[in-house]
PDB file of C-alpha atoms in Angstrom:
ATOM      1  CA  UNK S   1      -4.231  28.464  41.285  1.00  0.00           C
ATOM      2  CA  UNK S   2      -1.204  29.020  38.901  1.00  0.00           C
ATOM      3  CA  UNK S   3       0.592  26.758  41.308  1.00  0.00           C
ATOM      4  CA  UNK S   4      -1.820  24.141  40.559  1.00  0.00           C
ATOM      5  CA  UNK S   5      -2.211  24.074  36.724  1.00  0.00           C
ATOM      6  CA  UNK S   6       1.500  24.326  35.774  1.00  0.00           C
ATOM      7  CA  UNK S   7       2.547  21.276  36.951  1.00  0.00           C
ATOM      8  CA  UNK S   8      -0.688  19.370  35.550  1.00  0.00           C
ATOM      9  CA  UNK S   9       0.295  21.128  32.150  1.00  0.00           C
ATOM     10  CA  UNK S  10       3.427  19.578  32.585  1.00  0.00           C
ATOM     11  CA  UNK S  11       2.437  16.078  33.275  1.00  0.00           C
ATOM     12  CA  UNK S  12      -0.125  16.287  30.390  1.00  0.00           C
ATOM     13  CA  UNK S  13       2.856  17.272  27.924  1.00  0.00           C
ATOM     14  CA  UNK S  14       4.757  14.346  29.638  1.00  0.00           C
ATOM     15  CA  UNK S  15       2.111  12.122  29.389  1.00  0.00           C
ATOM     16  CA  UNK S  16       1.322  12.845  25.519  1.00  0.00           C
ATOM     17  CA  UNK S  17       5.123  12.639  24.331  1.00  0.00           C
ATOM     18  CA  UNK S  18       5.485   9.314  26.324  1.00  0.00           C
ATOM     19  CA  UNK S  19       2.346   8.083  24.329  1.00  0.00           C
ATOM     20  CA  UNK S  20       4.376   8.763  21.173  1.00  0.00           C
ATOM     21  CA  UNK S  21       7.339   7.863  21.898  1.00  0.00           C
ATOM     22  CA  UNK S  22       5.823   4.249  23.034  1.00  0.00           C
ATOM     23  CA  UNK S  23       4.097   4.068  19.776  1.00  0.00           C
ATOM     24  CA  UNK S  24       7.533   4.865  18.078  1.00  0.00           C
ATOM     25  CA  UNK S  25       9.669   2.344  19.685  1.00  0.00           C
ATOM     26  CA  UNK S  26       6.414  -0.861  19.236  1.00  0.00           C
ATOM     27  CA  UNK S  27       6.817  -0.469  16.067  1.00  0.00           C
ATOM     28  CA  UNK S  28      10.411   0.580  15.961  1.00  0.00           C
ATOM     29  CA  UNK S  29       9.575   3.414  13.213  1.00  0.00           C
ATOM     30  CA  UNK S  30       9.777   6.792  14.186  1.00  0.00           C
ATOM     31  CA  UNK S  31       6.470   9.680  13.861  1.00  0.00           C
ATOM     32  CA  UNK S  32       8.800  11.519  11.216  1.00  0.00           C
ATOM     33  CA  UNK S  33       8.695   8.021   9.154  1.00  0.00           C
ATOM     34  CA  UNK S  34       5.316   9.402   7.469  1.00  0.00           C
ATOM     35  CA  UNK S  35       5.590   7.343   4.017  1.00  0.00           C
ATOM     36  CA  UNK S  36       7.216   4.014   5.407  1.00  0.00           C
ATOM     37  CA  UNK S  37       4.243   4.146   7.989  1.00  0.00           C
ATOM     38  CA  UNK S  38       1.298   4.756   5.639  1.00  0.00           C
ATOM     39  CA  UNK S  39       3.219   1.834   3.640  1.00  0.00           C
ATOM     40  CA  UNK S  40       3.426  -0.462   6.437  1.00  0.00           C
ATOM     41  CA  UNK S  41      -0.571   0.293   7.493  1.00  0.00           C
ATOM     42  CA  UNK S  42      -1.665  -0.397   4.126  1.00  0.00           C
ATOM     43  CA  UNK S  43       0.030  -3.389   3.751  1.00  0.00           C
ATOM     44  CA  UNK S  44      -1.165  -4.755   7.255  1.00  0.00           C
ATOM     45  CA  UNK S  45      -4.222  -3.920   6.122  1.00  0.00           C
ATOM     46  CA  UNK S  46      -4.571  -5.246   3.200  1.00  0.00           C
ATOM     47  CA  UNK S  47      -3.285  -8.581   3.259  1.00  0.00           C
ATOM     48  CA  UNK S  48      -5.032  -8.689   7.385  1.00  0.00           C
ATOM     49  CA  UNK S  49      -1.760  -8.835   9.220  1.00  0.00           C
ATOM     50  CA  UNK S  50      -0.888  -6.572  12.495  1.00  0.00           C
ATOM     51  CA  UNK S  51       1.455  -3.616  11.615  1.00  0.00           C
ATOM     52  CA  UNK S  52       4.317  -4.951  14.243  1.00  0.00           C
ATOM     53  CA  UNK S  53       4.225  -8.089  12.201  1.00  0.00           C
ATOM     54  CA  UNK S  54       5.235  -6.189   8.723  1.00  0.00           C
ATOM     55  CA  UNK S  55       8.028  -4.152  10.869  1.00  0.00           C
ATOM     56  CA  UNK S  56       8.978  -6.787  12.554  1.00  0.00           C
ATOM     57  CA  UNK S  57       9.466  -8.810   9.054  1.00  0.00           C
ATOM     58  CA  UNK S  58      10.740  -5.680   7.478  1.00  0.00           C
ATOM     59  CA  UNK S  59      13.811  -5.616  10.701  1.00  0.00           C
ATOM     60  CA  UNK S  60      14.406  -9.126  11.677  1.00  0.00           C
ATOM     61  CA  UNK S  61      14.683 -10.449   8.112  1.00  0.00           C
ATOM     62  CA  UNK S  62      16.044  -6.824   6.675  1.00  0.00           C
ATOM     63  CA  UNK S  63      13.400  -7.118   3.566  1.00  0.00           C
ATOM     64  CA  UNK S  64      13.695  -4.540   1.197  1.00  0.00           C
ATOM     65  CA  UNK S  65       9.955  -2.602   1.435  1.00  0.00           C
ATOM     66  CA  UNK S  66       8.967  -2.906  -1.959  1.00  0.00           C
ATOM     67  CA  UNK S  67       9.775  -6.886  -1.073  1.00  0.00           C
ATOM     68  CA  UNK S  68       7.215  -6.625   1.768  1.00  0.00           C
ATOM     69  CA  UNK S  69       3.778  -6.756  -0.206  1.00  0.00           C
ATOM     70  CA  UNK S  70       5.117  -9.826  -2.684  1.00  0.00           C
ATOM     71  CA  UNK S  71       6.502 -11.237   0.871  1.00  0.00           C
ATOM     72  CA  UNK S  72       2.916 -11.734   2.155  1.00  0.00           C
ATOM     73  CA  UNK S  73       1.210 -11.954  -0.522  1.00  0.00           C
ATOM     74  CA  UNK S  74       2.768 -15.097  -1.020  1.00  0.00           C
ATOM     75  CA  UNK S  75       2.529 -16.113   2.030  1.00  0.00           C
ATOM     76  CA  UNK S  76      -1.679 -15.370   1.115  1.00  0.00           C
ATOM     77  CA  UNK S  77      -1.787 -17.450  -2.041  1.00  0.00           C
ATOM     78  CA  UNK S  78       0.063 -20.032  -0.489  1.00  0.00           C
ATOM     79  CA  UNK S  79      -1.703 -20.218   2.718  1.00  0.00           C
ATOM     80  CA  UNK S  80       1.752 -20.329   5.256  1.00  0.00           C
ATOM     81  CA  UNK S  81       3.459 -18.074   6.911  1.00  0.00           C
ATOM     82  CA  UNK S  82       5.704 -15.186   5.804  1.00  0.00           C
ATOM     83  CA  UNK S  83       8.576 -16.976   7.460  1.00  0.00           C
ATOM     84  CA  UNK S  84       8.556 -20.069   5.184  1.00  0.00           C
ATOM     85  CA  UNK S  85       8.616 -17.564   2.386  1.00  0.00           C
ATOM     86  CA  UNK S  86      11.798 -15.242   3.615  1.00  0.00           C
ATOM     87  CA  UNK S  87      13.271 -18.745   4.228  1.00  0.00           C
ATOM     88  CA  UNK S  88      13.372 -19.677   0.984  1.00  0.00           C
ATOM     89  CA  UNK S  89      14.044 -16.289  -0.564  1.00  0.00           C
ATOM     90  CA  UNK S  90      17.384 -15.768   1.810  1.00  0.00           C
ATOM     91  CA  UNK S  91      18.687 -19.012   3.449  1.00  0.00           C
ATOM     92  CA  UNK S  92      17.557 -20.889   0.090  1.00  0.00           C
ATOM     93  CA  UNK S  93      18.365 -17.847  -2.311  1.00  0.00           C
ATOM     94  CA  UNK S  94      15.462 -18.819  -4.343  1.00  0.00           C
ATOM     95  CA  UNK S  95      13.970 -16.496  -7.254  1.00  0.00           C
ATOM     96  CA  UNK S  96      10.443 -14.968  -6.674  1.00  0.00           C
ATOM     97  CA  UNK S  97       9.745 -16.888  -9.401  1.00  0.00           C
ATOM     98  CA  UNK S  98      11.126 -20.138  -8.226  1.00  0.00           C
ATOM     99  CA  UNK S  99       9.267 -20.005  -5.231  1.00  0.00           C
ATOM    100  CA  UNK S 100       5.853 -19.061  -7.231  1.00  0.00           C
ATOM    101  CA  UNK S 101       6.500 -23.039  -8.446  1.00  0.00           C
ATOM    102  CA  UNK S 102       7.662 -24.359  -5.117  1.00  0.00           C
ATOM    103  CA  UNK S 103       4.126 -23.512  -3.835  1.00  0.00           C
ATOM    104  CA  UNK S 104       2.645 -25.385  -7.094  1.00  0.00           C
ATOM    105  CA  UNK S 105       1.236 -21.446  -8.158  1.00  0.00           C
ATOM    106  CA  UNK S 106       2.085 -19.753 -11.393  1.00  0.00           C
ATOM    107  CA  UNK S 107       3.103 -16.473 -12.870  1.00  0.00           C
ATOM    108  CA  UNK S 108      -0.764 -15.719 -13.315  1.00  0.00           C
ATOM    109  CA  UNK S 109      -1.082 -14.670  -9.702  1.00  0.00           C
ATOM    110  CA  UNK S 110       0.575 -11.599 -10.623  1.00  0.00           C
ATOM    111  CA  UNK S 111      -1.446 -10.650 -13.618  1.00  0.00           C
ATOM    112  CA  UNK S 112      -3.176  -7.602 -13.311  1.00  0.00           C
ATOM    113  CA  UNK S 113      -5.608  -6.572 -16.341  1.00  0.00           C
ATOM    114  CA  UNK S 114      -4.876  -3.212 -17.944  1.00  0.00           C
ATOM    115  CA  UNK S 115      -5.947  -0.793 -20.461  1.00  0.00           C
ATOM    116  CA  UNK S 116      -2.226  -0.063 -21.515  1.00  0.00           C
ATOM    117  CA  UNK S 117       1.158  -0.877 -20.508  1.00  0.00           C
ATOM    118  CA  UNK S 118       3.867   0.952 -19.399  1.00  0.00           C
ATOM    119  CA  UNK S 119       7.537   1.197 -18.691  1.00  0.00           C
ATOM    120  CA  UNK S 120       8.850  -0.672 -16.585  1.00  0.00           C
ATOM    121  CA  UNK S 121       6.328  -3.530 -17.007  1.00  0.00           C
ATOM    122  CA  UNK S 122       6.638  -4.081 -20.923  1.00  0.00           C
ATOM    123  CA  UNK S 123       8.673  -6.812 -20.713  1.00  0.00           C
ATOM    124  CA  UNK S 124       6.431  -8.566 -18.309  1.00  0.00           C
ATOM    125  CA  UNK S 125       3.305  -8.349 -20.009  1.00  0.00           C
ATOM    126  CA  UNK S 126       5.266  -9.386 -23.568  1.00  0.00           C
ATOM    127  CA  UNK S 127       5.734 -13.040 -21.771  1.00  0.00           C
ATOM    128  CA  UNK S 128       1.612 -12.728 -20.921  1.00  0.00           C
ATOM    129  CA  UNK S 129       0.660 -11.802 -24.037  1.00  0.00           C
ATOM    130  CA  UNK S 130       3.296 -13.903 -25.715  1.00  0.00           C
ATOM    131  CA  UNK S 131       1.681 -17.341 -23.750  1.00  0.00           C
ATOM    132  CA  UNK S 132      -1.552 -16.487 -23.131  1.00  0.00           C
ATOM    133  CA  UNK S 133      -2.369 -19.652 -23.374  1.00  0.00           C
ATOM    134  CA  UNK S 134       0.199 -21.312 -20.830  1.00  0.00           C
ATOM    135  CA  UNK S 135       1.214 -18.742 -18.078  1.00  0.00           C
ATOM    136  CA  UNK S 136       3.306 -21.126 -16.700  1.00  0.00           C
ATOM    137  CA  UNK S 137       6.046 -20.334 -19.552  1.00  0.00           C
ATOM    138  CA  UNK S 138       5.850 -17.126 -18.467  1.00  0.00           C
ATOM    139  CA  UNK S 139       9.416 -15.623 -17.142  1.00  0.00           C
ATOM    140  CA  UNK S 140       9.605 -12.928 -14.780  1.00  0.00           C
ATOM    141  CA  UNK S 141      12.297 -11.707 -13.383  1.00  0.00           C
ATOM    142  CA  UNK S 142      12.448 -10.434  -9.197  1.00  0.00           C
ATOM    143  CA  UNK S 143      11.795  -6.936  -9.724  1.00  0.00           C
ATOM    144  CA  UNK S 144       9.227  -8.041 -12.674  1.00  0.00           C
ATOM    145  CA  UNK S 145       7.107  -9.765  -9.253  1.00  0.00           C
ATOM    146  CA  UNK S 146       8.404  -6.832  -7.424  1.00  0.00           C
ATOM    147  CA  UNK S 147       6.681  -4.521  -9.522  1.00  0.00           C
ATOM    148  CA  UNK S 148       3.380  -6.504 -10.811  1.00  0.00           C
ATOM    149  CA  UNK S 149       2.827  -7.463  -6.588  1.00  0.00           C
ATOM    150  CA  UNK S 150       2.913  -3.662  -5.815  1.00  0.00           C
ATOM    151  CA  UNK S 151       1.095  -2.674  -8.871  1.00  0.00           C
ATOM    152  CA  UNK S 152      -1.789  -4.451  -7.920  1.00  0.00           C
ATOM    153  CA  UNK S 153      -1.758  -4.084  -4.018  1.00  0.00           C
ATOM    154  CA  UNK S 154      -1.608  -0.335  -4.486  1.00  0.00           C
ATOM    155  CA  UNK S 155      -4.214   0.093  -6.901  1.00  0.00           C
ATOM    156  CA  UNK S 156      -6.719  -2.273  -5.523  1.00  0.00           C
ATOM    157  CA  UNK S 157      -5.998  -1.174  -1.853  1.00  0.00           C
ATOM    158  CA  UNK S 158      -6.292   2.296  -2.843  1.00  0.00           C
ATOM    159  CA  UNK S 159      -9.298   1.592  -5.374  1.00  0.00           C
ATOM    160  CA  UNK S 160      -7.375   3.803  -8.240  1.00  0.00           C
ATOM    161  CA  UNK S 161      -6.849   2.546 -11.980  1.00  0.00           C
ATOM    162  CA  UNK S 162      -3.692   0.240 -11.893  1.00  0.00           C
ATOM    163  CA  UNK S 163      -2.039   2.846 -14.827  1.00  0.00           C
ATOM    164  CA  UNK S 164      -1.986   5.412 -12.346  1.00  0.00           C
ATOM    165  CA  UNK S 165       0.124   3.482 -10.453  1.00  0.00           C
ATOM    166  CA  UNK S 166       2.462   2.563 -13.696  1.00  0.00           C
ATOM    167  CA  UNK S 167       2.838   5.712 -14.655  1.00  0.00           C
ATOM    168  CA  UNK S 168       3.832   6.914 -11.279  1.00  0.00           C
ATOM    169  CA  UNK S 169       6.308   3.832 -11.463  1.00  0.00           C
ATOM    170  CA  UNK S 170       7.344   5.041 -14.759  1.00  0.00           C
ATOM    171  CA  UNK S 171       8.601   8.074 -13.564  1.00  0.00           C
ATOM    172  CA  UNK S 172      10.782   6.230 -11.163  1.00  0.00           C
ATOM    173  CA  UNK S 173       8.798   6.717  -8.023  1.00  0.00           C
ATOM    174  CA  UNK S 174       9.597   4.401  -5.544  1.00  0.00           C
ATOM    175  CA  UNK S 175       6.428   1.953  -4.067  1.00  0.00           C
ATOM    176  CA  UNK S 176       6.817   3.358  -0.899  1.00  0.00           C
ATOM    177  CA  UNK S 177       6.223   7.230  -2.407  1.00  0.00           C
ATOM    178  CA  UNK S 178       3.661   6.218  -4.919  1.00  0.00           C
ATOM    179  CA  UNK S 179       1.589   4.658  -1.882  1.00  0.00           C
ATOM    180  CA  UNK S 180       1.818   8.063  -0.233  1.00  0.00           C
ATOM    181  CA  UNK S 181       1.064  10.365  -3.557  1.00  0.00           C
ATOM    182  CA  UNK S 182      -1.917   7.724  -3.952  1.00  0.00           C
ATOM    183  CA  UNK S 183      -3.108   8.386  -0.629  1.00  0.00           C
ATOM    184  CA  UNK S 184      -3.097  12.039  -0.563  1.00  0.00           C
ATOM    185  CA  UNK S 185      -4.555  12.508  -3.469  1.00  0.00           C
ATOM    186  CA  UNK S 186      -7.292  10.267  -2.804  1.00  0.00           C
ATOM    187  CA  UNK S 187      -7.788  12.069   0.407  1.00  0.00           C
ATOM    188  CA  UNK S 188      -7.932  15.176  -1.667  1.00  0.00           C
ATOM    189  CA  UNK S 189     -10.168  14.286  -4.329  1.00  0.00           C
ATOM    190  CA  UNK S 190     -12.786  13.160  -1.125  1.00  0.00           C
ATOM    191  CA  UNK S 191     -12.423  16.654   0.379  1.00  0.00           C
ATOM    192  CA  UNK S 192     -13.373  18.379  -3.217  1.00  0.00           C
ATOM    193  CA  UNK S 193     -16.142  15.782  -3.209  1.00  0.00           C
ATOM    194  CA  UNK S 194     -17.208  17.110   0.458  1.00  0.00           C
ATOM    195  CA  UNK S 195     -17.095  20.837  -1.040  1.00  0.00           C
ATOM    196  CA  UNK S 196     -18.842  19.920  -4.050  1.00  0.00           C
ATOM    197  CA  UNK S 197     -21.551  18.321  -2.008  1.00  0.00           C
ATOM    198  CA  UNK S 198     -21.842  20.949   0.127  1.00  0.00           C
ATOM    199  CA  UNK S 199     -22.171  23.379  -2.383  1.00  0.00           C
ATOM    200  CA  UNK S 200     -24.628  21.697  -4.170  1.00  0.00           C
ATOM    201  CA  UNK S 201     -26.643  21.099  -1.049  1.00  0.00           C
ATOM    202  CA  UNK S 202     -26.579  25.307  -0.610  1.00  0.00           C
ATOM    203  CA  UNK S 203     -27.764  25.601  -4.094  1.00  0.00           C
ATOM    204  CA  UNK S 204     -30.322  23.291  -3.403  1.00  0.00           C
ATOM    205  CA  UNK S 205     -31.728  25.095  -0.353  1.00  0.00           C
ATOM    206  CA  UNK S 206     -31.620  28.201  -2.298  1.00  0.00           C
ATOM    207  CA  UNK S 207     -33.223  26.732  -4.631  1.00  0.00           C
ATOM    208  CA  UNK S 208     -36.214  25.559  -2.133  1.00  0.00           C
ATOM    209  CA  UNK S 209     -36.483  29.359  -0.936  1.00  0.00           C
ATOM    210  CA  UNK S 210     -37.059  30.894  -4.287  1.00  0.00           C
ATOM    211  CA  UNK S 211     -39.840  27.937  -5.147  1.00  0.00           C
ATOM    212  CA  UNK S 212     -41.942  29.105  -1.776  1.00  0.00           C
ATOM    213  CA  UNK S 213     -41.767  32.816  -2.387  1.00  0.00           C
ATOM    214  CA  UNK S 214     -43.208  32.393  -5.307  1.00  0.00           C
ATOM    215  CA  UNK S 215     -46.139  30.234  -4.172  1.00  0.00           C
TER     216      UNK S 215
END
């Protein structure tokens, strides 16, 4: 009998580690990659594209990351591909904000309605406040898109207030990071919802008990 379940042992182990290593090399990022990969799901997810097709954006064009979300968002607003908009971000060296115009859009896209503002996005809300009125003489600068884009794809995506996000940005945390932090802690605060509900749902029952003996 031994005879017979070691070697099925072994071709289960085999069989599991080639499953991971083909999901490693499809998408070309590794199992250890735990933040890029949470990054790269949420932006597939969010803006409906497959999660190859953000890697394969991210490797073939070499975008930065935090460039990925304003990449196809973009592409969203606009309603083309992500192609025409790395084309005219690398072969044409074109601004962010530049190609905003191109598209006939304007620097209100990226406005994203908060209670207060926070390093590093002072200087970007100044030019909303400043023409309120006209937000096409609004002037952003790259990482000014890069950081409004990712401000509001993490906080909607992730349902969280927007100046959790800032502040987390204001610290320096990278969009990649912040996405992660977001995540978990999300994922945390549902488990202490679970225990809360469970608890209450105890006390409740207890509750039931002591009403009957009494009756």
């Amino acid at each position: 009998m031994k005879n017979v379940i070691a070697p099925l042992v072994v071709l289960t182990v085999l069989i599991l580690a080639g499953t991971a290593l083909a999901q490693s090399v499809s998408t070309g990022i590794s199992i250890a990659d735990g933040e890029l990969r949470s990054f790269y799901l949420a932006i597939g997810d969010y803006y409906r594209v497959p999660e190859p097709r953000v890697v394969h954006v991210k490797k073939h064009y070499r975008v930065r990351d935090e460039e990925l979300p304003v990449v196809f968002y973009l592409a969203s607003c606009a309603r083309v591909e992500p192609e025409v908009v790395i084309d005219l971000r690398l072969r044409q060296r074109m601004s962010w904000l530049n190609i905003t115009f191109h598209f006939g859009l304007t620097p209100e896209i990226y406005y994203v309605p908060v209670q207060r503002v926070g390093p590093p996005y002072g200087k970007a809300y100044g030019h909303y406040k400043k023409h309120a009125h006209d937000y096409k003489r609004v002037v952003l600068a790259d990482e000014d898109v890069v950081n409004l884009v990712n401000l509001r794809f993490i906080s909607d995506y992730h349902r969280v207030a927007p100046e959790v996000v800032m502040d987390m940005r204001s610290e320096g945390g990278r969009f990649v990071v912040i996405n992660e932090d977001v995540r978990r802690g999300k994922e945390g605060h549902h488990d202490e919802d679970d225990d809360k509900g469970k608890d209450k749902h105890n006390e409740g029952g207890k509750g039931k008990g002591k009403g009957k003996g009494k009756e």
